Tab-separated table of C-alpha atoms in Angstrom:
chain	number	residue	atom	x	y	z
A	1	UNK	CA	-20.983	51.048	57.753
A	2	UNK	CA	-18.903	53.348	55.568
A	3	UNK	CA	-15.168	52.581	55.558
A	4	UNK	CA	-12.583	54.393	53.432
A	5	UNK	CA	-9.112	53.105	52.606
A	6	UNK	CA	-6.397	55.737	52.263
A	7	UNK	CA	-2.674	55.952	51.664
A	8	UNK	CA	-0.027	56.805	49.102
A	9	UNK	CA	0.170	54.902	45.821
A	10	UNK	CA	1.541	51.399	46.402
A	11	UNK	CA	0.646	51.171	50.113
A	12	UNK	CA	-1.531	48.054	49.680
A	13	UNK	CA	-4.899	49.599	50.548
A	14	UNK	CA	-6.665	48.038	47.550
A	15	UNK	CA	-5.490	44.567	48.575
A	16	UNK	CA	-6.840	45.132	52.084
A	17	UNK	CA	-10.166	46.385	50.744
A	18	UNK	CA	-10.568	43.201	48.684
A	19	UNK	CA	-9.698	40.995	51.671
A	20	UNK	CA	-12.267	42.800	53.807
A	21	UNK	CA	-14.895	42.538	51.091
A	22	UNK	CA	-14.434	38.750	50.915
A	23	UNK	CA	-14.572	38.424	54.706
A	24	UNK	CA	-17.786	40.463	54.962
A	25	UNK	CA	-19.428	38.543	52.121
A	26	UNK	CA	-18.559	35.273	53.884
A	27	UNK	CA	-20.367	36.624	56.930
A	28	UNK	CA	-23.487	37.378	54.881
A	29	UNK	CA	-23.289	41.166	54.645
A	30	UNK	CA	-24.167	43.195	51.574
A	31	UNK	CA	-20.946	44.873	50.462
A	32	UNK	CA	-20.476	47.690	47.970
A	33	UNK	CA	-16.796	48.014	47.049
A	34	UNK	CA	-16.088	51.177	45.103
A	35	UNK	CA	-13.300	53.639	44.353
A	36	UNK	CA	-12.498	57.281	43.835
A	37	UNK	CA	-12.409	58.758	41.415
A	38	UNK	CA	-14.882	56.295	39.955
A	39	UNK	CA	-17.901	54.212	40.762
A	40	UNK	CA	-20.289	55.952	38.353
A	41	UNK	CA	-20.191	56.504	34.586
A	42	UNK	CA	-19.377	60.204	34.993
A	43	UNK	CA	-16.767	59.614	37.693
A	44	UNK	CA	-15.060	56.851	35.683
A	45	UNK	CA	-14.841	59.215	32.704
A	46	UNK	CA	-13.315	61.886	34.945
A	47	UNK	CA	-10.905	59.255	36.311
A	48	UNK	CA	-9.585	58.620	32.805
A	49	UNK	CA	-8.954	62.328	32.300
A	50	UNK	CA	-7.400	62.822	35.746
A	51	UNK	CA	-4.996	59.880	35.511
A	52	UNK	CA	-4.077	60.170	31.836
A	53	UNK	CA	-0.408	61.077	31.604
A	54	UNK	CA	-1.057	63.156	28.478
A	55	UNK	CA	-3.611	65.371	30.259
A	56	UNK	CA	-2.435	68.837	31.245
A	57	UNK	CA	-4.679	69.944	34.102
A	58	UNK	CA	-4.157	73.045	36.222
A	59	UNK	CA	-4.006	72.058	39.905
A	60	UNK	CA	-7.155	73.921	40.953
A	61	UNK	CA	-8.959	72.322	38.018
A	62	UNK	CA	-7.685	68.933	39.159
A	63	UNK	CA	-9.108	69.508	42.637
A	64	UNK	CA	-12.509	70.546	41.292
A	65	UNK	CA	-12.690	67.554	38.945
A	66	UNK	CA	-12.090	65.261	41.920
A	67	UNK	CA	-14.854	67.132	43.758
A	68	UNK	CA	-17.273	66.693	40.850
A	69	UNK	CA	-16.517	62.967	40.657
A	70	UNK	CA	-17.026	62.667	44.427
A	71	UNK	CA	-20.398	64.451	44.364
A	72	UNK	CA	-21.713	62.080	41.681
A	73	UNK	CA	-20.271	59.042	43.448
A	74	UNK	CA	-21.916	59.898	46.766
A	75	UNK	CA	-25.283	60.639	45.162
A	76	UNK	CA	-25.402	57.543	42.934
A	77	UNK	CA	-23.512	54.884	44.888
A	78	UNK	CA	-22.547	55.659	48.465
A	79	UNK	CA	-25.714	57.162	49.980
A	80	UNK	CA	-28.119	54.634	48.397
A	81	UNK	CA	-25.968	51.728	49.606
A	82	UNK	CA	-25.773	53.116	53.136
A	83	UNK	CA	-29.546	53.636	53.181
A	84	UNK	CA	-29.959	49.942	52.313
A	85	UNK	CA	-27.755	49.011	55.266
A	86	UNK	CA	-24.828	47.806	53.162
A	87	UNK	CA	-21.169	48.065	54.059
A	88	UNK	CA	-19.535	50.578	51.732
A	89	UNK	CA	-15.809	50.052	51.223
A	90	UNK	CA	-14.266	52.933	49.319
A	91	UNK	CA	-10.763	52.902	47.830
A	92	UNK	CA	-9.960	56.580	48.538
A	93	UNK	CA	-12.442	59.259	49.549
A	94	UNK	CA	-12.344	62.895	50.659
A	95	UNK	CA	-9.074	62.622	52.607
A	96	UNK	CA	-7.277	61.893	49.326
A	97	UNK	CA	-8.051	65.381	48.046
A	98	UNK	CA	-6.649	66.996	51.176
A	99	UNK	CA	-3.553	64.777	51.064
A	100	UNK	CA	-2.836	64.894	47.312
A	101	UNK	CA	-4.058	68.298	46.174
A	102	UNK	CA	-3.524	69.929	49.574
A	103	UNK	CA	-0.376	68.297	50.900
A	104	UNK	CA	1.071	67.259	47.556
A	105	UNK	CA	0.224	70.313	45.432
A	106	UNK	CA	0.005	72.943	48.162
A	107	UNK	CA	-3.619	73.986	47.693
A	108	UNK	CA	-5.579	75.436	50.622
A	109	UNK	CA	-6.464	72.497	52.835
A	110	UNK	CA	-9.234	74.304	54.730
A	111	UNK	CA	-10.901	75.096	51.407
A	112	UNK	CA	-10.518	71.455	50.328
A	113	UNK	CA	-12.349	70.306	53.462
A	114	UNK	CA	-15.140	72.808	52.671
A	115	UNK	CA	-15.281	71.532	49.080
A	116	UNK	CA	-15.536	67.961	50.345
A	117	UNK	CA	-18.383	68.881	52.700
A	118	UNK	CA	-20.176	70.592	49.814
A	119	UNK	CA	-19.594	67.707	47.370
A	120	UNK	CA	-20.701	65.008	49.812
A	121	UNK	CA	-23.416	66.837	51.742
A	122	UNK	CA	-21.132	66.468	54.782
A	123	UNK	CA	-20.989	62.688	54.457
A	124	UNK	CA	-17.782	61.247	55.899
A	125	UNK	CA	-16.769	57.629	56.509
A	126	UNK	CA	-17.420	56.237	59.951
A	127	UNK	CA	-13.956	54.685	59.843
A	128	UNK	CA	-10.957	55.557	57.709
A	129	UNK	CA	-8.051	53.129	57.512
A	130	UNK	CA	-4.844	54.942	56.613
A	131	UNK	CA	-2.098	52.587	55.430
A	132	UNK	CA	1.182	54.288	56.221
A	133	UNK	CA	4.242	53.401	54.137
A	134	UNK	CA	7.572	54.981	53.232
A	135	UNK	CA	7.326	56.384	49.672
A	136	UNK	CA	10.530	54.618	48.585
A	137	UNK	CA	9.098	51.236	49.599
A	138	UNK	CA	5.811	52.084	47.885
A	139	UNK	CA	7.695	52.926	44.681
A	140	UNK	CA	9.500	49.569	44.787
A	141	UNK	CA	6.163	47.782	45.265
A	142	UNK	CA	4.801	49.558	42.197
A	143	UNK	CA	7.763	48.306	40.183
A	144	UNK	CA	9.556	51.651	40.016
A	145	UNK	CA	7.751	52.741	36.849
A	146	UNK	CA	6.344	56.191	36.155
A	147	UNK	CA	2.727	55.096	36.584
A	148	UNK	CA	-0.270	57.339	35.908
A	149	UNK	CA	-0.233	61.151	35.806
A	150	UNK	CA	-0.325	61.492	39.589
A	151	UNK	CA	2.048	58.618	40.407
A	152	UNK	CA	4.541	60.139	37.944
A	153	UNK	CA	4.972	63.168	40.227
A	154	UNK	CA	7.627	61.197	42.082
A	155	UNK	CA	8.792	60.285	45.547
A	156	UNK	CA	9.077	63.833	46.928
A	157	UNK	CA	5.458	64.479	45.983
A	158	UNK	CA	4.423	61.199	47.647
A	159	UNK	CA	6.372	62.226	50.769
A	160	UNK	CA	4.343	65.456	50.994
A	161	UNK	CA	1.155	63.442	50.532
A	162	UNK	CA	2.210	61.063	53.314
A	163	UNK	CA	2.931	63.987	55.650
A	164	UNK	CA	-0.571	65.355	55.012
A	165	UNK	CA	-2.136	61.957	55.724
A	166	UNK	CA	-0.233	61.765	59.008
A	167	UNK	CA	-1.567	65.222	59.954
A	168	UNK	CA	-5.131	64.147	59.125
A	169	UNK	CA	-4.742	60.988	61.235
A	170	UNK	CA	-3.415	63.032	64.176
A	171	UNK	CA	-6.229	65.589	63.820
A	172	UNK	CA	-9.054	63.011	63.643
A	173	UNK	CA	-8.039	59.985	65.733
A	174	UNK	CA	-11.654	58.944	66.385
A	175	UNK	CA	-12.238	58.384	62.660
A	176	UNK	CA	-8.791	57.699	61.178
A	177	UNK	CA	-6.671	54.720	62.214
A	178	UNK	CA	-3.048	54.646	61.107
A	179	UNK	CA	-1.911	51.157	60.114
A	180	UNK	CA	1.705	50.150	59.480
A	181	UNK	CA	1.609	48.999	55.841
A	182	UNK	CA	5.190	47.702	55.755
A	183	UNK	CA	4.129	44.277	57.102
A	184	UNK	CA	2.812	41.156	55.377
A	185	UNK	CA	-0.766	41.456	54.034
A	186	UNK	CA	-2.172	38.874	56.468
A	187	UNK	CA	-0.725	40.740	59.470
A	188	UNK	CA	-2.192	43.986	58.194
A	189	UNK	CA	-5.568	42.358	57.597
A	190	UNK	CA	-5.660	41.036	61.161
A	191	UNK	CA	-5.308	44.618	62.355
A	192	UNK	CA	-8.001	45.803	59.939
A	193	UNK	CA	-10.414	43.244	61.411
A	194	UNK	CA	-9.470	44.263	64.950
A	195	UNK	CA	-9.995	47.968	64.201
A	196	UNK	CA	-13.430	47.226	62.739
A	197	UNK	CA	-14.253	44.830	65.601
A	198	UNK	CA	-14.866	41.882	63.291
């Protein structure tokens, strides 16, 4: 089972991924918990470049770097784990590019979906959990600091990203479940388990 965790920075998705990982391990499943960009040596190197506040990256270049990291990640980590029958829990996946570089930066979202299909060989998560949260609340949760290069783009940017996520969730309700991330972590996790029929 391939499950991706999506949402704006500070929405709590990483916490929920870790809770699910522990629950699945308790039940005896093999679990591969990974992240994007990241998961492989190449993708982790690209992550450093992409999130480094000192990096000046043109927005189309940013999109393509995310695509390159995703292609490597799928080839090295995601597909082999799925072939073994493992649960793959991914902190961000292809929807992040559409939300951040499409919604946030205004790049062509139809092209981004084509790029994602090309990078992943048309592999998409069976379930995507989108943790919806007001950007102002997310900023408070993150401590109000500037954060990495992408977080530093501010609340208006995060609002555009959120709007794109909401459009994706409305467009693909069979795959994407919107979860209210303003609640306590244990309440949210109960819904995660219900969505995944655990």
